[in-house]
Tab-separated table of C-alpha atoms in Angstrom:
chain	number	residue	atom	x	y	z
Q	1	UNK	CA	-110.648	-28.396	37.551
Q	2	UNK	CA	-107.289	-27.345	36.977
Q	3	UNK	CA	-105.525	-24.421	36.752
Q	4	UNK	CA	-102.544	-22.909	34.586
Q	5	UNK	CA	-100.194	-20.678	35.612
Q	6	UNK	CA	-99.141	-17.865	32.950
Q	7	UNK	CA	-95.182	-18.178	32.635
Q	8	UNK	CA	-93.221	-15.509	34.053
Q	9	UNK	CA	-92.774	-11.965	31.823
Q	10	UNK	CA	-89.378	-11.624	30.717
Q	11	UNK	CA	-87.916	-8.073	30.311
Q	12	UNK	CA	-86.910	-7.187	27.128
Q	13	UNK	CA	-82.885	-7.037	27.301
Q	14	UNK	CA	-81.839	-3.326	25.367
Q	15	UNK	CA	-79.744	-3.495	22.339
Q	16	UNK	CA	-75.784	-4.319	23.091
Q	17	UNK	CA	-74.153	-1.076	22.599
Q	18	UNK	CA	-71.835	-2.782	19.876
Q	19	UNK	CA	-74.819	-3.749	17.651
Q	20	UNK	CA	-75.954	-0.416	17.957
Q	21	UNK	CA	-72.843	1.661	17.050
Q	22	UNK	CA	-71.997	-0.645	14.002
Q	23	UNK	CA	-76.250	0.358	13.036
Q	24	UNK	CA	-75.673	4.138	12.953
Q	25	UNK	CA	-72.585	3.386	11.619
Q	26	UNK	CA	-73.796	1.776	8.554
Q	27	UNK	CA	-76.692	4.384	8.460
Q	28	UNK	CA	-74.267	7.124	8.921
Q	29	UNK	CA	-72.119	5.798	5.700
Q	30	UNK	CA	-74.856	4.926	3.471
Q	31	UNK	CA	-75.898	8.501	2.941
Q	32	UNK	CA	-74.920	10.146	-0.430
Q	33	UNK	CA	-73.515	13.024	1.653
Q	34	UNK	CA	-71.025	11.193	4.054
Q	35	UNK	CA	-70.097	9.380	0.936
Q	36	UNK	CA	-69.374	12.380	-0.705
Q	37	UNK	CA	-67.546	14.037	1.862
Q	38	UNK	CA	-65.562	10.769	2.354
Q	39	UNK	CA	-63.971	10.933	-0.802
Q	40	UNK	CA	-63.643	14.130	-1.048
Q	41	UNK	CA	-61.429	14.295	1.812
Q	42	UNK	CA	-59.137	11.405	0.202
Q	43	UNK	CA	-58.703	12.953	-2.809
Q	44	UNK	CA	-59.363	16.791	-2.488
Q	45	UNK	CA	-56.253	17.513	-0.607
Q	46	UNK	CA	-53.797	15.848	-2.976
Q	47	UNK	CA	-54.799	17.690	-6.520
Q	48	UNK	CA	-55.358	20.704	-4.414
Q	49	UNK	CA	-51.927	20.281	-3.528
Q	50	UNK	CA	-50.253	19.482	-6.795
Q	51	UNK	CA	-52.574	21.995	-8.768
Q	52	UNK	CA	-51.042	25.105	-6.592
Q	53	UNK	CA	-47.751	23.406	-6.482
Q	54	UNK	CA	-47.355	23.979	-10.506
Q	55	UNK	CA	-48.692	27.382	-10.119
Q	56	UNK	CA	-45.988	30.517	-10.132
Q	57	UNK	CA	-48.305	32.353	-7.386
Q	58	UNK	CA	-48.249	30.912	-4.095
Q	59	UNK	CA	-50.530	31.515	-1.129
Q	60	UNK	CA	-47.936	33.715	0.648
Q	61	UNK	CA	-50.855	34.606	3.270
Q	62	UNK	CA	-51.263	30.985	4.383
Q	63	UNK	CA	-48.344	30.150	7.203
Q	64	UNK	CA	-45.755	27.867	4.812
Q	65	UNK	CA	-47.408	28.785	1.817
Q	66	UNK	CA	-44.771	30.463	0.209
Q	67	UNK	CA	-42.581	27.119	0.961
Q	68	UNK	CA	-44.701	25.046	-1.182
Q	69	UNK	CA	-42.215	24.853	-4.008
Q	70	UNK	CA	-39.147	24.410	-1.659
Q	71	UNK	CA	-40.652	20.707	0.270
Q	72	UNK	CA	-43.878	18.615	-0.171
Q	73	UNK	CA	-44.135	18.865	3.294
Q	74	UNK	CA	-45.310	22.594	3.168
Q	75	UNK	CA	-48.023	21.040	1.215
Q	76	UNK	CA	-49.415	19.119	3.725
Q	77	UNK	CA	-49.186	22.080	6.409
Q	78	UNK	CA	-51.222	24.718	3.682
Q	79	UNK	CA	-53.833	21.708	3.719
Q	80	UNK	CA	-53.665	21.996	7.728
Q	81	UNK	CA	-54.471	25.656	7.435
Q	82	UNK	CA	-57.500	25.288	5.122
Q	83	UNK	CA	-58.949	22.243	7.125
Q	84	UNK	CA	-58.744	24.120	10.449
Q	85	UNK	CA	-60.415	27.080	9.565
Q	86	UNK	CA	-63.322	25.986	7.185
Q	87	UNK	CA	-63.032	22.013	6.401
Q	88	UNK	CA	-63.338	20.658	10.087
Q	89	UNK	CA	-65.682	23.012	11.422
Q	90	UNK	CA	-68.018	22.579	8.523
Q	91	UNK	CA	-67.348	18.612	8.264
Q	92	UNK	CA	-68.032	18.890	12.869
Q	93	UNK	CA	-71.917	20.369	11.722
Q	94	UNK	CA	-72.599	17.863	8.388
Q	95	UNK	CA	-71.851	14.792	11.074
Q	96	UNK	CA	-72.281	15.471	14.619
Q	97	UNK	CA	-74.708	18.568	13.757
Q	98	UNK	CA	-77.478	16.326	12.015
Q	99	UNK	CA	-76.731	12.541	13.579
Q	100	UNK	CA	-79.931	13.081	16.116
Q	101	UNK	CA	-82.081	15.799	14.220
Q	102	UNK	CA	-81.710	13.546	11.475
Q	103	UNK	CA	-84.282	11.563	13.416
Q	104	UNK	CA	-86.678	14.318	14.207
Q	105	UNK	CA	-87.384	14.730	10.273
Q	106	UNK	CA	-87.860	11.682	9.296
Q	107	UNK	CA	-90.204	10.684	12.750
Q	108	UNK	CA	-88.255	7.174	13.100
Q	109	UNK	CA	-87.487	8.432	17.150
Q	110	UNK	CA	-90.153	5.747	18.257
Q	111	UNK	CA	-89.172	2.929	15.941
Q	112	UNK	CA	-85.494	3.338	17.402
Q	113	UNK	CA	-86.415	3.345	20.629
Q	114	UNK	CA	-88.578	0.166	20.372
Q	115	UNK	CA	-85.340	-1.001	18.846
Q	116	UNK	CA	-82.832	-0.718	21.013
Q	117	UNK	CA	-85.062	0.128	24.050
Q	118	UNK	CA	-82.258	2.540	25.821
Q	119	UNK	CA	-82.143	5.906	25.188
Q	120	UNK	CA	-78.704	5.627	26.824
Q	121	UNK	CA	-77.520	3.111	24.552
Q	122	UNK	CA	-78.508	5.602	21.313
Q	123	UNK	CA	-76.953	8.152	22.328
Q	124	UNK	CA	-73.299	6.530	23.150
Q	125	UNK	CA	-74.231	4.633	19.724
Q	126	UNK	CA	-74.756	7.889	17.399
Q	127	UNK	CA	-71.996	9.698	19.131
Q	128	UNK	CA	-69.370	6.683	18.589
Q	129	UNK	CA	-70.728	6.596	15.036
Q	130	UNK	CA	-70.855	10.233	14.226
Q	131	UNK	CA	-66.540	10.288	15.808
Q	132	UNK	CA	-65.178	7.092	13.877
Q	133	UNK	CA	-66.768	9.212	10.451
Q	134	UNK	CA	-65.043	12.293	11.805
Q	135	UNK	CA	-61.974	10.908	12.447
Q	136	UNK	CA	-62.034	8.681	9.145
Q	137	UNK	CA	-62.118	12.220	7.414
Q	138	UNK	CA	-59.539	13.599	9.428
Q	139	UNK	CA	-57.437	10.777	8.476
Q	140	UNK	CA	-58.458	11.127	4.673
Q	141	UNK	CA	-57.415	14.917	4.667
Q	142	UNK	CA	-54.014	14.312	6.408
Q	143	UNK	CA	-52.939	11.161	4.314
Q	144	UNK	CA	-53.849	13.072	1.004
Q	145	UNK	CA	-52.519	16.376	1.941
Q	146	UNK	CA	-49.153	14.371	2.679
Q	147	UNK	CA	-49.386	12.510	0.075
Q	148	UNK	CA	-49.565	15.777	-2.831
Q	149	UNK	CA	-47.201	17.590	-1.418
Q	150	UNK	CA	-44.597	14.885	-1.164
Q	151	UNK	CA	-45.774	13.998	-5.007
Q	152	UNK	CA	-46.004	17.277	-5.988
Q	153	UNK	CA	-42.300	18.712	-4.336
Q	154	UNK	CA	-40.744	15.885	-2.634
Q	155	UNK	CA	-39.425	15.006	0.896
Q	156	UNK	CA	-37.345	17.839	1.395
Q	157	UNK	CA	-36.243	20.060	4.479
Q	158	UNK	CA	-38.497	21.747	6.047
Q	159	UNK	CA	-38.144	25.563	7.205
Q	160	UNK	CA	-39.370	26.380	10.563
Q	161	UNK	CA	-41.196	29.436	11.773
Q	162	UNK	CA	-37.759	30.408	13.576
Q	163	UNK	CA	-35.858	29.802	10.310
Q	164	UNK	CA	-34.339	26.770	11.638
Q	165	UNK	CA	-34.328	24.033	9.246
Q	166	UNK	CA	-36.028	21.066	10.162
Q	167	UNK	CA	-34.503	17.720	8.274
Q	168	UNK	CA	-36.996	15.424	6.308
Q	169	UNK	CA	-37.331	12.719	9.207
Q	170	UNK	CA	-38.125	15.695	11.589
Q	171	UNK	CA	-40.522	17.291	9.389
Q	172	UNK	CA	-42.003	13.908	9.066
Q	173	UNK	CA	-42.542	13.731	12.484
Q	174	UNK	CA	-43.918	17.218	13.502
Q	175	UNK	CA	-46.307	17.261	10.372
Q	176	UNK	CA	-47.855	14.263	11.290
Q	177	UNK	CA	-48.067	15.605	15.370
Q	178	UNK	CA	-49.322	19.032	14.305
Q	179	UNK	CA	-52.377	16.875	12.814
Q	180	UNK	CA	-52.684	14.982	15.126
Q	181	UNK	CA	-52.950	18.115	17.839
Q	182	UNK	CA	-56.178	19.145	15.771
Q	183	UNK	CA	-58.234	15.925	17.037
Q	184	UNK	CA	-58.808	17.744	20.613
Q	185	UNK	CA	-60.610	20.782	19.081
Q	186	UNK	CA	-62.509	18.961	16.542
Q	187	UNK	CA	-64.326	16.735	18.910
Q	188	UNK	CA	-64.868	19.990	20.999
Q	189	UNK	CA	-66.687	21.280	17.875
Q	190	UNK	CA	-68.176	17.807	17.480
Q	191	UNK	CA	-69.358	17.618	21.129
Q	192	UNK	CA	-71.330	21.264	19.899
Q	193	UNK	CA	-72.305	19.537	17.045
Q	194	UNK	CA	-74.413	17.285	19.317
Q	195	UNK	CA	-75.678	19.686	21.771
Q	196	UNK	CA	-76.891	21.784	18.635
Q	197	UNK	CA	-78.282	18.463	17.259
Q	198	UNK	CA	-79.951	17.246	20.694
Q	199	UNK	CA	-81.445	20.884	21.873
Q	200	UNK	CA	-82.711	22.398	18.312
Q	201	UNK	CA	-84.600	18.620	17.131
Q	202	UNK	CA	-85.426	19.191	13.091
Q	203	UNK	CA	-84.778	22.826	13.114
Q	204	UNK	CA	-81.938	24.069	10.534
Q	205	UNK	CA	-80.205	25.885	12.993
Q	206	UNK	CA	-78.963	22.772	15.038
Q	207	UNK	CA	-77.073	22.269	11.739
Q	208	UNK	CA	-75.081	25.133	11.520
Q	209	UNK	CA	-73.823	25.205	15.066
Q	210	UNK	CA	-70.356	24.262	14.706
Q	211	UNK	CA	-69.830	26.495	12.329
Q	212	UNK	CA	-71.391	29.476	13.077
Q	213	UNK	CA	-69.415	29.015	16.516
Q	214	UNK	CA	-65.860	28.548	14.170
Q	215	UNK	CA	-67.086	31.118	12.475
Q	216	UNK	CA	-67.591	33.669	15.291
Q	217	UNK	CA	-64.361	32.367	17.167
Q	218	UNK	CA	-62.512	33.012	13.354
Q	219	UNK	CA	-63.654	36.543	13.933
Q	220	UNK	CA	-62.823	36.953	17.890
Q	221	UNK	CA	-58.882	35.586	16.878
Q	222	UNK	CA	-58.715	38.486	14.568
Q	223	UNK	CA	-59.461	41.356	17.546
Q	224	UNK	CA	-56.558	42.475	19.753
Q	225	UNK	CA	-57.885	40.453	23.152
Q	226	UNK	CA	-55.956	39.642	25.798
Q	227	UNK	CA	-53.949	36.587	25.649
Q	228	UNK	CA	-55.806	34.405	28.380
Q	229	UNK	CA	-59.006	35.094	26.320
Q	230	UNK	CA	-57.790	33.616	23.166
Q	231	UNK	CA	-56.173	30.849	25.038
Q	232	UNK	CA	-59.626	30.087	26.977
Q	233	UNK	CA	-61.115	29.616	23.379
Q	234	UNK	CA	-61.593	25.990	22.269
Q	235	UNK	CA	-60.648	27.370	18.526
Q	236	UNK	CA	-57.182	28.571	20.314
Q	237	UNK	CA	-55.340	24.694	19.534
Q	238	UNK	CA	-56.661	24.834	15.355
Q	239	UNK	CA	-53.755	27.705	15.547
Q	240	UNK	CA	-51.512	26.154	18.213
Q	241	UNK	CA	-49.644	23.674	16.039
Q	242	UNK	CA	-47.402	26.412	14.556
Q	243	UNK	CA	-46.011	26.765	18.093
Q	244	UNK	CA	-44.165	22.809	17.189
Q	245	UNK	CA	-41.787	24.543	14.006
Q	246	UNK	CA	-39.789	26.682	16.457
Q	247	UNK	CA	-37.056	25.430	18.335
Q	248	UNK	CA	-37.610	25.140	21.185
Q	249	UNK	CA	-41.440	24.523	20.587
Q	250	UNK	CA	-43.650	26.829	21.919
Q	251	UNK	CA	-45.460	24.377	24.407
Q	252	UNK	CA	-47.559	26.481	26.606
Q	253	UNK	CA	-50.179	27.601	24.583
Q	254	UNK	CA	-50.444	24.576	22.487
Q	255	UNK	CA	-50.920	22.097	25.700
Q	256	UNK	CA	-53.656	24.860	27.262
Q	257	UNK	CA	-55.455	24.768	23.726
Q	258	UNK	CA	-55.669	21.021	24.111
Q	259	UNK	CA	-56.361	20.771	27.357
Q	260	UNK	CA	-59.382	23.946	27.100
Q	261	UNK	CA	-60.772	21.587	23.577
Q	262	UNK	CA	-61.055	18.701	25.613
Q	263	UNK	CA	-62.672	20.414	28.568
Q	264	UNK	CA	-65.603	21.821	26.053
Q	265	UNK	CA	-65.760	18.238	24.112
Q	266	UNK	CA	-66.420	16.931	28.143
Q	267	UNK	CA	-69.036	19.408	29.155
Q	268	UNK	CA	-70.467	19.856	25.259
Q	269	UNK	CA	-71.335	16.240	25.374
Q	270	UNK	CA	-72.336	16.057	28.972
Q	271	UNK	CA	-74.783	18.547	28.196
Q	272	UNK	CA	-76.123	17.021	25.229
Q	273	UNK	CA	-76.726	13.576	26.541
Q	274	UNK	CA	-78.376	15.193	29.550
Q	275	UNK	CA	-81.000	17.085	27.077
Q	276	UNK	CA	-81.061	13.886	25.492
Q	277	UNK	CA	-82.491	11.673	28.169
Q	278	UNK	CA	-85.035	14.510	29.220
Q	279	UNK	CA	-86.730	15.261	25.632
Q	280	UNK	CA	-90.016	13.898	24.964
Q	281	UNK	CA	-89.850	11.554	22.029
Q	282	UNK	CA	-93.518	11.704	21.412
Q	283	UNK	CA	-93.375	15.041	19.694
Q	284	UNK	CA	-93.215	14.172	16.601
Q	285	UNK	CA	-92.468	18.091	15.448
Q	286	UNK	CA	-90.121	18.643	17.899
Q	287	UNK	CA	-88.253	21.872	16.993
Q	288	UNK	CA	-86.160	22.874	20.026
Q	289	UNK	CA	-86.933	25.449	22.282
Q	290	UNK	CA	-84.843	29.064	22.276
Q	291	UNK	CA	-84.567	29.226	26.019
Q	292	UNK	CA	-83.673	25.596	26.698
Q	293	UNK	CA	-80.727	26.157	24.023
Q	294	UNK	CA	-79.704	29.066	26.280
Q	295	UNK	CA	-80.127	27.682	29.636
Q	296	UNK	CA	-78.765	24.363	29.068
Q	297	UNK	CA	-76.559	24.914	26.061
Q	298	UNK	CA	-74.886	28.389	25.958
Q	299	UNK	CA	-74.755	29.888	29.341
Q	300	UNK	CA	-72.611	26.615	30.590
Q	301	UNK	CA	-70.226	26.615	28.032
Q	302	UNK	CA	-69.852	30.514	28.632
Q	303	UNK	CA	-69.322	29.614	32.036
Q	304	UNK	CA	-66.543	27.408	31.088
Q	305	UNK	CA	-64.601	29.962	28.903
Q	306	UNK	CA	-64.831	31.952	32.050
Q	307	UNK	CA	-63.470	29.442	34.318
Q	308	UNK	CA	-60.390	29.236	31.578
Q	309	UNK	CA	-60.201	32.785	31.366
Q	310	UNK	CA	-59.240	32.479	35.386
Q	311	UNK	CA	-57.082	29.676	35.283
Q	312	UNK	CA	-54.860	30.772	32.575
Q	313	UNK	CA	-54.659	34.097	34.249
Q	314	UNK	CA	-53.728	32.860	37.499
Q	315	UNK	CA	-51.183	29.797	36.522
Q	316	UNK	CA	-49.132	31.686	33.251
Q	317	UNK	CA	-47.469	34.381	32.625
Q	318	UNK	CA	-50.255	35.948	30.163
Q	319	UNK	CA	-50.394	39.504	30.449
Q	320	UNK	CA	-51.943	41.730	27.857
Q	321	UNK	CA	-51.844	40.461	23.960
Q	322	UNK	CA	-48.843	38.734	24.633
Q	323	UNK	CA	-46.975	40.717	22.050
Q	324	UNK	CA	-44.284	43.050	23.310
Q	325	UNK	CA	-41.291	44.455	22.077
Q	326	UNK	CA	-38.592	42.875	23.381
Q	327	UNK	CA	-40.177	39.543	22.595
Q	328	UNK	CA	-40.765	40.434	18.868
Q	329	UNK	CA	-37.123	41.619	18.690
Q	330	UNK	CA	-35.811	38.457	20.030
Q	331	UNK	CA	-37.704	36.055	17.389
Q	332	UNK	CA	-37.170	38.129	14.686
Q	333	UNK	CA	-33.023	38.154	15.204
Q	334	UNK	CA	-33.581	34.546	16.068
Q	335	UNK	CA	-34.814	33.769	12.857
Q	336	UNK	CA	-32.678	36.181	10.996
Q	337	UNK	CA	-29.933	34.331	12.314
Q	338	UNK	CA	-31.015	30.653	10.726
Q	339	UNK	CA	-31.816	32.034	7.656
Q	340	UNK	CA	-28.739	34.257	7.067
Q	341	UNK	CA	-27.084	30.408	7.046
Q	342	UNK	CA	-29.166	29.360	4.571
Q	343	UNK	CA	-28.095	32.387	2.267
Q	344	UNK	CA	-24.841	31.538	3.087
Q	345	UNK	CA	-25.275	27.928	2.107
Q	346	UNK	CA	-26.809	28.979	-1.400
Q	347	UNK	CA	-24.142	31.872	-2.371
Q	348	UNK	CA	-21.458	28.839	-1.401
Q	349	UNK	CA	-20.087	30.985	1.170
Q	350	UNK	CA	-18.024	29.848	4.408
Q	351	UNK	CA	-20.465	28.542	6.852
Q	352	UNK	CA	-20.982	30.466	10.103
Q	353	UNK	CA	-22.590	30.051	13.405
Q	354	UNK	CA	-25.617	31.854	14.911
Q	355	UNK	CA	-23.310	32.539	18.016
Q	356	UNK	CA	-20.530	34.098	15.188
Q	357	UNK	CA	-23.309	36.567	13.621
Q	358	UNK	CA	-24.607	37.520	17.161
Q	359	UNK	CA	-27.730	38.852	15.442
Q	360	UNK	CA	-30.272	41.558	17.168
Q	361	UNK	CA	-33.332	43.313	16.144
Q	362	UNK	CA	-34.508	46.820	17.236
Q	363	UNK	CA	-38.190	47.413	16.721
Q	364	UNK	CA	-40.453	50.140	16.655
Q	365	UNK	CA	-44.383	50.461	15.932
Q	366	UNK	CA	-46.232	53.130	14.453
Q	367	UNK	CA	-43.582	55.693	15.735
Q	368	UNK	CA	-42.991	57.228	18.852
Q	369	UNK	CA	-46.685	58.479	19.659
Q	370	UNK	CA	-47.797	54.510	19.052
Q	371	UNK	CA	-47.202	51.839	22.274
Q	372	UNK	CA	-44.498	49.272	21.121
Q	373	UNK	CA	-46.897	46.468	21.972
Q	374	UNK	CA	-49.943	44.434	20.437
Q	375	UNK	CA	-50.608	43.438	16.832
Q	376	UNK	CA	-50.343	45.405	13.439
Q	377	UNK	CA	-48.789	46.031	10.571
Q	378	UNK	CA	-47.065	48.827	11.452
Q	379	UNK	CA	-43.641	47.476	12.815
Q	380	UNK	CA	-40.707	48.444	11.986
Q	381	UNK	CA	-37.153	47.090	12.340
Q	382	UNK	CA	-33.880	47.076	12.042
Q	383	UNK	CA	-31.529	43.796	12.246
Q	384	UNK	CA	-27.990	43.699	13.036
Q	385	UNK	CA	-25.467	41.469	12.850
Q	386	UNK	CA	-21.166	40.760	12.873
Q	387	UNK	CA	-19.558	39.843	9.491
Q	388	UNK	CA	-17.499	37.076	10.013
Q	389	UNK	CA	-14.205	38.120	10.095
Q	390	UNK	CA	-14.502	41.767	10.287
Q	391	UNK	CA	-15.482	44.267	12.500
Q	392	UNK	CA	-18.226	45.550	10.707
Q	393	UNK	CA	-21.799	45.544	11.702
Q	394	UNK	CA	-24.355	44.477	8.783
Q	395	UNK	CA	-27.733	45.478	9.250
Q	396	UNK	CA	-31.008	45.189	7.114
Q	397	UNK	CA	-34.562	46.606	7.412
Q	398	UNK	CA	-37.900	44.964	7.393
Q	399	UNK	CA	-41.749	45.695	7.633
Q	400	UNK	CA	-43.435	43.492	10.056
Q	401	UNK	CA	-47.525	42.502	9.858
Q	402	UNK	CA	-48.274	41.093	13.348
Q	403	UNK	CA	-51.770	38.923	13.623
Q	404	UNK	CA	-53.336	38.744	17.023
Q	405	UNK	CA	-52.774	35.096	17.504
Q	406	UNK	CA	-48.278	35.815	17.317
Q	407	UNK	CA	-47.889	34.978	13.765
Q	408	UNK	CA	-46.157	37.594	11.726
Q	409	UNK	CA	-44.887	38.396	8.072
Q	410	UNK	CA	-40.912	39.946	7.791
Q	411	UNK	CA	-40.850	41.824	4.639
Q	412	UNK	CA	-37.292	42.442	3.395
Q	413	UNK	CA	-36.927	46.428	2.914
Q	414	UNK	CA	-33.229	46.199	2.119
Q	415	UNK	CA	-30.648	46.455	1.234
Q	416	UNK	CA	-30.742	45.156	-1.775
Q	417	UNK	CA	-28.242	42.182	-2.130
Q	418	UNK	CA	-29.384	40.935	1.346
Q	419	UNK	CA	-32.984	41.218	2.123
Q	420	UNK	CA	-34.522	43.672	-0.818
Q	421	UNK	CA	-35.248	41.433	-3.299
Q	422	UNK	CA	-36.599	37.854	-3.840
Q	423	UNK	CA	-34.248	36.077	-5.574
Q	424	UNK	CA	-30.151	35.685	-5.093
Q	425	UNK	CA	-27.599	35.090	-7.620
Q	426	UNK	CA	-25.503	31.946	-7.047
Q	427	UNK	CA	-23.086	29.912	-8.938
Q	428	UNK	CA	-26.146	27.312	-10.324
Q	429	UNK	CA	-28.299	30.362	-11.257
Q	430	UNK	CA	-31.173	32.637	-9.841
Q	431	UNK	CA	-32.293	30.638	-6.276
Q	432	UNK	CA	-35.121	32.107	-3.934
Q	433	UNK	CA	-34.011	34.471	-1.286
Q	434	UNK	CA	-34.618	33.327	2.647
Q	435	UNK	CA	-34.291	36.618	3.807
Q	436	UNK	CA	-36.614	38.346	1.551
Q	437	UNK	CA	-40.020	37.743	2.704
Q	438	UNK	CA	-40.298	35.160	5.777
Q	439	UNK	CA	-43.272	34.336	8.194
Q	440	UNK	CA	-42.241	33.801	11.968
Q	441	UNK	CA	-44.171	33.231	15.432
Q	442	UNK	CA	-44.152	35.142	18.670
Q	443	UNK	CA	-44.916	32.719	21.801
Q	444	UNK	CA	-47.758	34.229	23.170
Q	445	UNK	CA	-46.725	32.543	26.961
Q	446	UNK	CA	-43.000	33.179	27.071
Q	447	UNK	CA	-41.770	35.588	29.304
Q	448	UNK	CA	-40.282	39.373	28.498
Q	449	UNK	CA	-36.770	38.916	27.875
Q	450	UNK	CA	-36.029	42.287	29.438
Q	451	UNK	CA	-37.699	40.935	32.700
């Protein structure tokens, strides 16, 4: 009699991770909404663009709005705007917020697993997948928001938020690095996007958690908190980019905002893939849990914030809302200065140095019973500077609406043939004035002048 011997079992080998990333990939683009929001963000930004760009009204209240007409540049920065406050966020929850509960409502967990045979492996797949869609959107909103304004008002000088003017090769450059600064805090929201995705299974709300966190961060930037808490916010870098029109930039908080968006796109996706490989796949009506979401998801992150809120505290300058007299004094004469040569240049006057007008501001807010620090719209100042060639000490009034986050509004309150009215008469005709209405940003880090 003889006897066989059954040949060895061989283990089933999991899916490469390659093979799976290119999968969700192609799962990921074949759905009607990607495909929608894919084109959308190639073409949106353009017409939006060109469409505001031949209207008379400009969106003053958006920072380099009101320069849309002047350089297509501009264009590209109101896009900026828009996509950092709404477009990202929501575009962070329609991708990374649905790439796993996705799964839980159509059941298809086991046949994926049986698939690829790692849960490991899935999740570095659908998180790959879910960032190359991101970023191809990113790429689609900053190409066609470039694009439009450049079609719409050509490559033209650029002013900066100190009134310097920045050529078209440097606006060039800082456009496209001001976009590229929003990649950190949109794969912090992304990293959310997962956790939400991973902890709440088929329920709606893993969905909307990206943007009901922009949304609640949108609201916290427009309270008067201290400094180090806005900069310990991962939302903090969306507004940071204005910081790179100023010369010198305004570094400090723009390299903490990065730095804080990549520390919560770290722990938000360390937590998720944790949750990820502890879940039970064989509930098919999986739904989340409330308490895990809390435990695992929300106290951790508020941890981190904390941590930041330390940090920054201990290793800058930060002190209070960062907005304080003397420093609002010195930006406003700064830019004052730069665009008192630009007047110059368009009445076809004799050119003059900023060191020649020796410009200064003297500030007030809300009167004497009011503190002359934080935010609002009650500032007041006064700006003086040396005609060239005389003796005589020029001086002009404006009303100043400071946000919490440093950015500010100068509105020209005369006189009248300087700064108190919106257009100047030159030798070509009626021309825009530069020192009627002007927008301008207070670094948040730098130190008191006075100290």
């Amino acid at each position: 009699m003889t006897t066989t011997e059954a040949p060895p079992e061989v283990a089933a080998r999991p899916t490469p991770v390659m093979r799976g990333y290119r999968f969700e990939l192609v799962k990921l683009v074949s759905q009607w909404r990607i495909r929608v929001l894919l084109v959308a963000c190639w073409i949106a930004p353009a017409a939006f663009v060109a469409l505001v760009s031949l209207q008379s009204q400009l969106p003053t209240d958006t920072v380099f709005g009101r320069s849309m007409h002047a350089t297509g540049w501009a264009g590209s920065l109101v896009v900026l705007v828009f996509s950092c406050t709404w477009a990202l966020p929501l575009l962070t929850s329609l991708v990374a917020g649905d790439v796993f509960a996705a799964e839980d409502r159509l059941g298809t967990w086991r046949h994926l697993l049986v698939a690829v045979r790692s849960p490991r492996r899935i999740f570095v797949a659908k998180g790959l997948a879910s960032l190359t869609v991101l970023l191809l959107l990113l790429a689609g909103l900053t190409v066609s928001g470039i694009a439009g304004g450049l079609a719409a008002a050509g490559n033209r000088p650029l002013v900066g938020l100190d009134g310097h003017l920045l050529t078209p090769g440097d606006a060039a450059g800082t456009v496209l690095l001001a976009w590229a600064c929003v990649v950190a805090p949109t794969l912090a929201f992304a990293a959310v996007g997962l956790l939400g995705s991973v902890a709440l299974g088929r329920s709606p709300m893993g969905l909307l958690v990206p943007a009901l966190l922009a949304f609640a961060l949108q609201l916290a930037q427009l309270l008067p908190l201290p400094v180090a808490v806005q900069l310990a916010l991962p939302s903090h870098a969306f507004i940071a980019w204005r910081g790179l029109f100023t010369s010198p930039a305004q570094t400090g908080p723009l390299l903490i905002g990065l730095v804080v968006s990549l520390a919560w796109a770290v722990v938000a996706t360390a937590l998720a893939y944790r949750l990820f490989l502890r879940r039970d796949f064989t509930d098919l009506a999986y739904e989340g849990s409330g308490r895990r979401v809390l435990v695992a998801g929300a106290l951790p992150l508020a941890g981190l914030v904390a941590l930041t809120f330390v940090v920054v505290i201990g290793a800058t300058p930060a002190k209070g809302s960062g907005i304080e007299q003397a420093k609002v004094q010195n930006s406003l004469a700064t830019a004052y200065a730069h665009l008192y040569r630009q007047q110059t240049r368009e009445l076809h006057r004799p050119d003059v140095t900023e060191a020649r007008l020796r410009a200064t501001a003297s500030c007030d807010k809300g009167g004497s019973r009011v503190a002359d620090h934080g935010p609002g719209n009650d500032w007041r100042c006064v700006v003086y500077w040396h005609l060239p060639g005389t003796s005589a000490v020029g001086n002009a009034i404006y009303q100043l609406d400071v946000t919490a986050d440093g950015r500010y509004v100068a509105d020209g309150d005369g006189p009248k043939e300087v700064n108190g009215y919106f257009q100047v008469h030159t030798s070509m005709g009626d021309a825009p004035n530069p020192l009627w209405q002007f927008d301008g940003n207070v670094d948040l880090l730098a130190r008191n002048p006075k100290e």
